[in-house]
PDB file of C-alpha atoms and ligand atoms in Angstrom:
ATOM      1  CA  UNK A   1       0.000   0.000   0.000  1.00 53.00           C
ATOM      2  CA  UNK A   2       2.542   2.610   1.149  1.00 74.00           C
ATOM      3  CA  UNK A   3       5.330   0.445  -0.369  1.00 76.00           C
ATOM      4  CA  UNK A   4       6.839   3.652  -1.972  1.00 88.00           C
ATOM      5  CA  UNK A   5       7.415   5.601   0.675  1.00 96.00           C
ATOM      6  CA  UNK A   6      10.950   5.460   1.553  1.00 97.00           C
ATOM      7  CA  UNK A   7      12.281   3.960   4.895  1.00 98.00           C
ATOM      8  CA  UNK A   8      15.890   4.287   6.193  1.00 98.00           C
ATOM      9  CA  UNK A   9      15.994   1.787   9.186  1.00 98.00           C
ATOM     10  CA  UNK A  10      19.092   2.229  11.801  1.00 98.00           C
ATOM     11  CA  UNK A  11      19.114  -0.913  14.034  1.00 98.00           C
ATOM     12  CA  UNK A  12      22.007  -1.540  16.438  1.00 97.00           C
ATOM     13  CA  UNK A  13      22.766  -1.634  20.471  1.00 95.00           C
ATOM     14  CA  UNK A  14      21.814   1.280  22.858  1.00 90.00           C
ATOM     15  CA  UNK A  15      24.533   4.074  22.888  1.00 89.00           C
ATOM     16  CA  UNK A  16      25.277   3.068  19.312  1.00 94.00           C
ATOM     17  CA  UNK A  17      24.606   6.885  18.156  1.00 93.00           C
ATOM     18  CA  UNK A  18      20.973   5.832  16.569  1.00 95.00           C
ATOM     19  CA  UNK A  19      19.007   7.884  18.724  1.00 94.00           C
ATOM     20  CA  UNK A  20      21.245  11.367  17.219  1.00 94.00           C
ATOM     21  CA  UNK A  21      21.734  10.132  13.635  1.00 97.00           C
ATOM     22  CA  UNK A  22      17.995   9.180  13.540  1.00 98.00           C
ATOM     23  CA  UNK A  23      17.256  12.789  14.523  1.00 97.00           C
ATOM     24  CA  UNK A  24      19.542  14.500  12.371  1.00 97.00           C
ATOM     25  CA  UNK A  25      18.869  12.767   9.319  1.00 98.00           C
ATOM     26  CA  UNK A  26      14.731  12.856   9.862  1.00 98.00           C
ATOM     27  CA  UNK A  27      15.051  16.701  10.672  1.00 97.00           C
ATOM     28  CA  UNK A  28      17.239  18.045   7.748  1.00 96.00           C
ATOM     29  CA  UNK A  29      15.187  15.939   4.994  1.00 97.00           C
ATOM     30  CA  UNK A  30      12.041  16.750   6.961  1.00 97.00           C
ATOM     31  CA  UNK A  31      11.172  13.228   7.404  1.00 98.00           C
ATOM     32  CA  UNK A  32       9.214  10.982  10.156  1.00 97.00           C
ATOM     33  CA  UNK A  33      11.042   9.667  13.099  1.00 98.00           C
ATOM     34  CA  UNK A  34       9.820   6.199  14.300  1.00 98.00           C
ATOM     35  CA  UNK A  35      11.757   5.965  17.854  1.00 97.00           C
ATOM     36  CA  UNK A  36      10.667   2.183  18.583  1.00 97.00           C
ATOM     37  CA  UNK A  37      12.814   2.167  21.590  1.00 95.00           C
ATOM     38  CA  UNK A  38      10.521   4.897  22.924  1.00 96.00           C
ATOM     39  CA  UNK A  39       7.586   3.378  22.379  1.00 97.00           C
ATOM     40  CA  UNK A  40       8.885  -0.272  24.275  1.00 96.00           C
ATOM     41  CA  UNK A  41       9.858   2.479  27.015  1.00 96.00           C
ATOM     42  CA  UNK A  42       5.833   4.006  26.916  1.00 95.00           C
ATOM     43  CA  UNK A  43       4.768   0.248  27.043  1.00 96.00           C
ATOM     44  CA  UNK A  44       7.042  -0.757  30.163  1.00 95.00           C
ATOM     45  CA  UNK A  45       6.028   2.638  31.977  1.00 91.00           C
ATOM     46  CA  UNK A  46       2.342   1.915  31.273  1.00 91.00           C
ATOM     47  CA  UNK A  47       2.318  -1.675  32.285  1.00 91.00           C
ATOM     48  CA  UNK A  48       4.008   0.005  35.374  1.00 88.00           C
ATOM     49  CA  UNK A  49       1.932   2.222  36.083  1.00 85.00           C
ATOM     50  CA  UNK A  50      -1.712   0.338  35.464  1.00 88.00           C
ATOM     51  CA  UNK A  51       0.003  -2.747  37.460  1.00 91.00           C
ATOM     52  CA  UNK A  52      -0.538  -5.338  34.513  1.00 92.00           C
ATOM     53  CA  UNK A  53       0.377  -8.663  35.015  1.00 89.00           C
ATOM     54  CA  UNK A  54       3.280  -9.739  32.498  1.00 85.00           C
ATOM     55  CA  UNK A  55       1.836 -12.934  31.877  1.00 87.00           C
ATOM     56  CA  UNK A  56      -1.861 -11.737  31.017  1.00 91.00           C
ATOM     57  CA  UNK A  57      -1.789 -11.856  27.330  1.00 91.00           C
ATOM     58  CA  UNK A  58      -5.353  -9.738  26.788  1.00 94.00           C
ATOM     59  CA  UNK A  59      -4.348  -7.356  29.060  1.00 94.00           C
ATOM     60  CA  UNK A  60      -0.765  -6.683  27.566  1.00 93.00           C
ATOM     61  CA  UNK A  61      -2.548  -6.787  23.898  1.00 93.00           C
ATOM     62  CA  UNK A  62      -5.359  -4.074  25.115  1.00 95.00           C
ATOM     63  CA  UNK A  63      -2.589  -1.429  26.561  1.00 94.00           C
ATOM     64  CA  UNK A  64      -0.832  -2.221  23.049  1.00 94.00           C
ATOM     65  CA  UNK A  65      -4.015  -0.969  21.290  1.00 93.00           C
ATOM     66  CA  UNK A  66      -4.976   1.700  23.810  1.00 92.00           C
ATOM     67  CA  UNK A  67      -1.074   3.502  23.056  1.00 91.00           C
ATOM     68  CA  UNK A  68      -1.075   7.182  21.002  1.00 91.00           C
ATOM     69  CA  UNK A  69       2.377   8.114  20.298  1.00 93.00           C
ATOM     70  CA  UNK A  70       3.786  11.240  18.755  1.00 94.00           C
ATOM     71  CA  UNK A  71       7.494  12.314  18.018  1.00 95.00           C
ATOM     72  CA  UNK A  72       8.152  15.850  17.519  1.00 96.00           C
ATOM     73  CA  UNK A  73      11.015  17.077  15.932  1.00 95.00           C
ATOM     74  CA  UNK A  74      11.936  20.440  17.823  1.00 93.00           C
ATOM     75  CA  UNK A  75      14.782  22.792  17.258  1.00 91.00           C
ATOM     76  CA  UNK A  76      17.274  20.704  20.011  1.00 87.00           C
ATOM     77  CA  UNK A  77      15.704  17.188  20.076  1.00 90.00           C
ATOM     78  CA  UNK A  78      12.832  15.106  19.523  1.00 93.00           C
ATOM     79  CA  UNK A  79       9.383  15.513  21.783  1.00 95.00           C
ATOM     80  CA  UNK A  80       7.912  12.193  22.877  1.00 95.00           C
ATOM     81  CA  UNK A  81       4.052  12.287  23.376  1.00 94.00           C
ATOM     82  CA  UNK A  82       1.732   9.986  24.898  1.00 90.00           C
ATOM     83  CA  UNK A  83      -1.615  10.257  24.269  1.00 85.00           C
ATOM     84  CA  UNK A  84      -1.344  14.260  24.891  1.00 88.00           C
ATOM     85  CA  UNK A  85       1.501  14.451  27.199  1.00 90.00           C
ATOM     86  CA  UNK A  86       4.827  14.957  26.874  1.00 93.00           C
ATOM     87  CA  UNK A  87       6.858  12.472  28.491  1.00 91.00           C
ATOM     88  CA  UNK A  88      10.658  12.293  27.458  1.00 91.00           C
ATOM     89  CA  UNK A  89      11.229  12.701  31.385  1.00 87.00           C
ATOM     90  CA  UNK A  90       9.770   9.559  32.593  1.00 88.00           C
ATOM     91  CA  UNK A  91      11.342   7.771  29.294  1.00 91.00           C
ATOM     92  CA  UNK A  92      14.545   8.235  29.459  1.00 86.00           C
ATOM     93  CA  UNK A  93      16.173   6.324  32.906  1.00 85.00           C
ATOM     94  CA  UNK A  94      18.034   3.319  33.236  1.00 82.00           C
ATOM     95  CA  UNK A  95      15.268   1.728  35.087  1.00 84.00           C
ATOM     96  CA  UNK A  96      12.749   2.249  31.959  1.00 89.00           C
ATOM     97  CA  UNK A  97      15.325   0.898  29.684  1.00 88.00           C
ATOM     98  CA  UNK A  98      15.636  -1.876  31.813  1.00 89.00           C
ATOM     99  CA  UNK A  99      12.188  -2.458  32.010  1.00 89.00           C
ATOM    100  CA  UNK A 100      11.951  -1.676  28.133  1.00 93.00           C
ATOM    101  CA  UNK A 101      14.110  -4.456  27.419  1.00 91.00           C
ATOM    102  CA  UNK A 102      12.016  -7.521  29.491  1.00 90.00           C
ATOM    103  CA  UNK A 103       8.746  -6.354  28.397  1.00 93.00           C
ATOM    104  CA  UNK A 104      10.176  -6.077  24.727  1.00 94.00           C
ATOM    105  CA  UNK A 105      11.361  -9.973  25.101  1.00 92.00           C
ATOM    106  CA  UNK A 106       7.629 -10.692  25.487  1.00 94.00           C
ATOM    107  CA  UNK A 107       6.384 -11.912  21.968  1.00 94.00           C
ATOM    108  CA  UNK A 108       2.526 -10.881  22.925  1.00 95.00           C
ATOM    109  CA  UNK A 109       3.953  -7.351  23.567  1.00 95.00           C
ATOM    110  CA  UNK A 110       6.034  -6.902  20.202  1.00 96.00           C
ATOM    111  CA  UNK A 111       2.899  -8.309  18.184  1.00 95.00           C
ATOM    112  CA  UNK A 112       0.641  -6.214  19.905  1.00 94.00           C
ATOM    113  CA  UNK A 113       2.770  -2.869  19.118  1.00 96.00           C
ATOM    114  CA  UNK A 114       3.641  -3.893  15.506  1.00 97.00           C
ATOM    115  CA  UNK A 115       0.831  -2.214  13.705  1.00 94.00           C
ATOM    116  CA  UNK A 116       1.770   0.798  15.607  1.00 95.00           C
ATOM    117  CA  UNK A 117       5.253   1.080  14.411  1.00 97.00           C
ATOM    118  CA  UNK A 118       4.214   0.502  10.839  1.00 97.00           C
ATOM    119  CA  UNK A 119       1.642   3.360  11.248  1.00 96.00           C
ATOM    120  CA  UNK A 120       4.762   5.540  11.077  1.00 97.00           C
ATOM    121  CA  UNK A 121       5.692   5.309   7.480  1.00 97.00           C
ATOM    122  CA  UNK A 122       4.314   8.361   5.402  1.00 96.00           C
ATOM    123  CA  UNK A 123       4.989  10.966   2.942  1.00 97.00           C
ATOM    124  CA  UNK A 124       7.487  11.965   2.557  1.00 97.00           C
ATOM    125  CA  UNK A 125       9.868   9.614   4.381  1.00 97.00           C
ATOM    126  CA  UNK A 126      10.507   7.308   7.698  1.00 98.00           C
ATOM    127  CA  UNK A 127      14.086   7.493   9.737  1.00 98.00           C
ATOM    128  CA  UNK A 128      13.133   3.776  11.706  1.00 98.00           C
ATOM    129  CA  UNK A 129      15.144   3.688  14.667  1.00 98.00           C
ATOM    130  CA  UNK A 130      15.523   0.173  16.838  1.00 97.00           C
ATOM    131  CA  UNK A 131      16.708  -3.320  16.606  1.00 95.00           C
ATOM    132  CA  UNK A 132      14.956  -5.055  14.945  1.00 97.00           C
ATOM    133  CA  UNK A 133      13.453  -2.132  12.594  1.00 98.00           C
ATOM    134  CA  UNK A 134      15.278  -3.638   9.386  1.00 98.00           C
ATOM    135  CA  UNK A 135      14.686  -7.445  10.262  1.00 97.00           C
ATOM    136  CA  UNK A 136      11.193  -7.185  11.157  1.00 97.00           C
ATOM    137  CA  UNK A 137       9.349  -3.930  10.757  1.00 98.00           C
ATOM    138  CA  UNK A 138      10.360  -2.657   7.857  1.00 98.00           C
ATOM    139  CA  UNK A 139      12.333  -5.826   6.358  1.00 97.00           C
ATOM    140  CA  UNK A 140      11.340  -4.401   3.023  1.00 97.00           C
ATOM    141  CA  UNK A 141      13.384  -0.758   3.070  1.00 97.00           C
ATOM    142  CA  UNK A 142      15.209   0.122   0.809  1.00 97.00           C
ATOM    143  CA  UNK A 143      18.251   1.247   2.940  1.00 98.00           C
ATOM    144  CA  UNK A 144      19.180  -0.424   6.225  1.00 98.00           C
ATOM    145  CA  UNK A 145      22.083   0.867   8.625  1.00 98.00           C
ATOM    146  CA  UNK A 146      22.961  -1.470  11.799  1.00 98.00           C
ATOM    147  CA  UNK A 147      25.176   1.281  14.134  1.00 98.00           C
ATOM    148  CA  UNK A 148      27.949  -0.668  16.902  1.00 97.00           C
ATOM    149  CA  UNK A 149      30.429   1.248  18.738  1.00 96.00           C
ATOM    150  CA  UNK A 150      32.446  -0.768  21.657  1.00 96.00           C
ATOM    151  CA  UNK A 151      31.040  -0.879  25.226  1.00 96.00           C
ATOM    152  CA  UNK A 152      32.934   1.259  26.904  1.00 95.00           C
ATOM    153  CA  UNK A 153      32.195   4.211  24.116  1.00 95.00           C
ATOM    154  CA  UNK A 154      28.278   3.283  24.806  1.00 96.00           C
ATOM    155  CA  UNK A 155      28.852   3.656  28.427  1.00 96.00           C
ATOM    156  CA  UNK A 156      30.931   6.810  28.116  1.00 95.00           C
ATOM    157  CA  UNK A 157      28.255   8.609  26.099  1.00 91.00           C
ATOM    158  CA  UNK A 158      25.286   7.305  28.381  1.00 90.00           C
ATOM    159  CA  UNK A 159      27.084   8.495  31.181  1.00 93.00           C
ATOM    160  CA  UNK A 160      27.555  12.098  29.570  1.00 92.00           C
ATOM    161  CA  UNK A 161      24.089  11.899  28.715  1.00 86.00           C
ATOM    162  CA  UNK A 162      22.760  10.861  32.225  1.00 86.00           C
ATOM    163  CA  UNK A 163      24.801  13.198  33.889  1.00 90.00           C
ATOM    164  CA  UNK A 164      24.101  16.540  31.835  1.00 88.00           C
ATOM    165  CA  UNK A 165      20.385  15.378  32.650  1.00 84.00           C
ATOM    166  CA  UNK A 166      21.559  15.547  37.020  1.00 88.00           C
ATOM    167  CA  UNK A 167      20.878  11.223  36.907  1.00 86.00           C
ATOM    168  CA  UNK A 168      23.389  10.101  39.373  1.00 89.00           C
ATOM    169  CA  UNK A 169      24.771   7.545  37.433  1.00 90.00           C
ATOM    170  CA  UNK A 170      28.200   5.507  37.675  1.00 94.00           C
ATOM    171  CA  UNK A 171      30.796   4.217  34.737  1.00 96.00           C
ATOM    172  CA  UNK A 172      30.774   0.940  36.320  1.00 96.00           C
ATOM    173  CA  UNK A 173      27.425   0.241  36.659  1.00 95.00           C
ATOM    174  CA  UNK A 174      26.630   1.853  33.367  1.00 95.00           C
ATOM    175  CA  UNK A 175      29.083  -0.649  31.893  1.00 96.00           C
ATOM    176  CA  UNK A 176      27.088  -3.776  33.546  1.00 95.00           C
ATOM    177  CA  UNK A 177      23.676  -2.666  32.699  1.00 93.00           C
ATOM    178  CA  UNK A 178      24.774  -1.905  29.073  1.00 94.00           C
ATOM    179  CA  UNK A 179      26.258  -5.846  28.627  1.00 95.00           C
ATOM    180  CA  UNK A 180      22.930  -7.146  30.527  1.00 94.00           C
ATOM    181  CA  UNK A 181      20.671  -5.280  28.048  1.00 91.00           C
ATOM    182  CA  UNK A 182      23.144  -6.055  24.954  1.00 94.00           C
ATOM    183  CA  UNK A 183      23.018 -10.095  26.578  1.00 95.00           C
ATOM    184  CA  UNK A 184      18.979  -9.591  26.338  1.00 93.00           C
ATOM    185  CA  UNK A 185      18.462  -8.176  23.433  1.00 93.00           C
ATOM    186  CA  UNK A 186      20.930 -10.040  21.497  1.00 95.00           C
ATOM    187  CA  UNK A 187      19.631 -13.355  22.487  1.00 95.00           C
ATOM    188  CA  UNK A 188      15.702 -13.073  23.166  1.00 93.00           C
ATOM    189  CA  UNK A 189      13.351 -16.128  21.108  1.00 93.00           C
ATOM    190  CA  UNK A 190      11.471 -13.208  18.914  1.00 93.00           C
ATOM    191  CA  UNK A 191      13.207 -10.863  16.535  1.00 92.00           C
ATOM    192  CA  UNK A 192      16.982 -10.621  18.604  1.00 94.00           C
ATOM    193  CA  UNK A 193      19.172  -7.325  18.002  1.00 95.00           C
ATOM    194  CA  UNK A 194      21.348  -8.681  14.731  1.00 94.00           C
ATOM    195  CA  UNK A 195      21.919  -6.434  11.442  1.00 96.00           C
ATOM    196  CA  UNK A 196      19.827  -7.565   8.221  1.00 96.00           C
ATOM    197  CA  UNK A 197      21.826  -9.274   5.790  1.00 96.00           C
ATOM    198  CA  UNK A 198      21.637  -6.389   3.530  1.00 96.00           C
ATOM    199  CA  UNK A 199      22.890  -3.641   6.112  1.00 98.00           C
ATOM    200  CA  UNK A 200      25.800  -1.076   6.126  1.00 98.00           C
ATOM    201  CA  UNK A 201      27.328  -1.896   9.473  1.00 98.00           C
ATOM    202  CA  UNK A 202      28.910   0.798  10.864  1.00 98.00           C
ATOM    203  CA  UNK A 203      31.532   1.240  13.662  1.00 97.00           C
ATOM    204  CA  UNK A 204      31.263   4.633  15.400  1.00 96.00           C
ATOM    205  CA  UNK A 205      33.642   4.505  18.218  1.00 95.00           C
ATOM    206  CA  UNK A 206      35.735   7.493  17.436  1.00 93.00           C
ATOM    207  CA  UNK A 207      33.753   8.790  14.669  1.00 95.00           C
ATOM    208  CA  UNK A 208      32.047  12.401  14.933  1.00 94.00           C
ATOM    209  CA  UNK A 209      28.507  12.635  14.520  1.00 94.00           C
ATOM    210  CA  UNK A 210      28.990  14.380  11.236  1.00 96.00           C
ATOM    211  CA  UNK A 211      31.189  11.565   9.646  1.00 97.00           C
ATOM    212  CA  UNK A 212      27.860   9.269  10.776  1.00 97.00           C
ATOM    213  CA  UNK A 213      25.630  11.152   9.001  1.00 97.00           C
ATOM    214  CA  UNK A 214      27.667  11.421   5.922  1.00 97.00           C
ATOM    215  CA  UNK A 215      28.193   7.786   5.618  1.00 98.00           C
ATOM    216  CA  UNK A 216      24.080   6.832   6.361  1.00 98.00           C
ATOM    217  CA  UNK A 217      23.489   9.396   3.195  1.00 97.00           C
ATOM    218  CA  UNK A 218      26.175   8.181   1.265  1.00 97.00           C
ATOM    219  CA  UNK A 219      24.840   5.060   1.674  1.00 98.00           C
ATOM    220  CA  UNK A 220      21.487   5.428   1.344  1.00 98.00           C
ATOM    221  CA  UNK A 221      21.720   7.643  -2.284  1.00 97.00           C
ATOM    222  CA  UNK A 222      23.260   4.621  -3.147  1.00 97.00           C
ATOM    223  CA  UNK A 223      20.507   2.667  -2.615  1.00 96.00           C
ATOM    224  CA  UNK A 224      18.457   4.989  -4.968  1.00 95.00           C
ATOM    225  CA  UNK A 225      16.838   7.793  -1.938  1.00 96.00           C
ATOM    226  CA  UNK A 226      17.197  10.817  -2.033  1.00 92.00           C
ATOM    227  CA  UNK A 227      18.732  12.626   0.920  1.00 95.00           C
ATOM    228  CA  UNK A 228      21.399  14.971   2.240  1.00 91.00           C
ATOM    229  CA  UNK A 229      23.799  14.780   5.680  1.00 88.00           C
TER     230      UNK A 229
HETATM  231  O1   DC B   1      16.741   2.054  22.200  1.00 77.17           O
HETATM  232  P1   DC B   1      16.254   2.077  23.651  1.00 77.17           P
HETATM  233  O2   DC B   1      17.351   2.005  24.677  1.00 77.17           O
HETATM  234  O3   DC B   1      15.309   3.210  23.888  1.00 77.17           O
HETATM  235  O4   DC B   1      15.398   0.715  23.789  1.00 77.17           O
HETATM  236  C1   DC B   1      14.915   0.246  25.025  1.00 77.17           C
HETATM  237  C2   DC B   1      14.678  -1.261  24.955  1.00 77.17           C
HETATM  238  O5   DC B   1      13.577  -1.537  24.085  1.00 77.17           O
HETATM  239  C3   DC B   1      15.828  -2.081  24.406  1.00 77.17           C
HETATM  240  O6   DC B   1      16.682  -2.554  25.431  1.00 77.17           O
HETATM  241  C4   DC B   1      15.172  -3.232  23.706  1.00 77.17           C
HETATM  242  C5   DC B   1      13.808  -2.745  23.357  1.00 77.17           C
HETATM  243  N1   DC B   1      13.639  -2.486  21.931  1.00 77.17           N
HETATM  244  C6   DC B   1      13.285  -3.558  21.132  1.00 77.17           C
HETATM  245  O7   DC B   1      13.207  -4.680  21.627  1.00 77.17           O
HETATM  246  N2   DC B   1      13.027  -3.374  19.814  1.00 77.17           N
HETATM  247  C7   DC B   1      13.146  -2.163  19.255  1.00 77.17           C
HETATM  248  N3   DC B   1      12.884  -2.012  17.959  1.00 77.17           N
HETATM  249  C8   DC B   1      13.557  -1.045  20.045  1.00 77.17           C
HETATM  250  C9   DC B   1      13.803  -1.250  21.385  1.00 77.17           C
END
């Protein structure tokens, strides 16, 4: 149906650089941002909040339905919105991740919020940002990216993150939380973090965000799209 609207999917482990480059690139070709992590991070918080059991399968499949997200792409960032409300706040702890990344092992949840995610493509373009965005979600884009930068970079950049945001965070336990997540996502029954056969994979330990960018476009106008870095 809305097979010709171009989809860049960037796939890789968290502190990769996706969540920047996904930005970037959406902004200056005025494109949609899916930010799938996000919306695992909504599902975790609601689940949370509204005390649903894990196991209940109608329950989990209900919240799936009931979810209204919105990323907006503002001068400094993007603006996560939840049915009305902004909530980047809430979203962005280690403790959501965490949570983020056991609910997202559960194959009722990732069914349930598929149809969601795919809602995101339209004119004139998707940035698809996740891990398994190029595998499963979109496994027919044109141009897929998997991002990978060493552990101790991810941690490093988390920890800047975390700490500009006052989070009282530590290097260490950054570093532990980071390998648990990567152990989780990497090996979970239903779509695992792994680059599509097809994708550029892309090292960015030590690269600028700039040099990113310039390789995702270079890449991608291979591939036939058209869009600048
Ligand atoms: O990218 P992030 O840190 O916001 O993602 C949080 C968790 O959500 C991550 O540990 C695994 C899960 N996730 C997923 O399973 N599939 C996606 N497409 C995106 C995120």
């Amino acid at each position: 149906m809305n097979e010709e609207i171009p989809v860049i999917t960037i796939d890789g482990p968290g502190g990769a650089g996706k969540g920047t480059a996904s930005f970037l690139l959406a902004k200056k070709n005025g494109w949609h941002l899916l930010d799938s992590g996000a919306i695992y991070r909504i599902f975790a918080l609601a689940a949370l909040k509204q005390g649903v059991d894990l196991e209940d399968t109608i329950a989990l499949r209900t919240l799936g339905a009931s979810i209204q997200v919105e990323f907006r792409l503002a001068e400094n960032g993007v603006e996560t919105w939840l049915n009305g409300e902004r909530v980047d706040q809430q979203l962005r702890t280690e403790q959501t991740g965490m949570a983020a990344s056991k609910v997202a092992a559960i194959p009722v949840v990732r069914m349930a919020l598929f149809e969601l995610q795919r809602g995101f493509r339209r004119p004139p373009g998707l940035v698809a940002d996740g891990r398994d965005m190029g595998t499963v979600v979109f496994p027919e884009a044109p141009c897929k990216i998997y991002l990978t930068a060493s552990v101790e970079e991810r941690a490093r950049r988390r920890f800047l993150q975390l700490s500009q945001q006052g989070q009282d965070v530590t290097m260490a336990s950054l570093v532990r939380e980071i390998r648990e997540r990567d152990e989780r996502d990497m090996n979970r029954s239903v779509a695992p973090l792994k680059p599509a056969p097809e994708a550029l994979i892309l090292d960015t330990t030590g690269l600028s965000i700039e040099q990113v960018l310039q390789k995702i476009a270079e890449f991608a106008r291979s591939k036939g799209l058209n869009v600048s870095d």
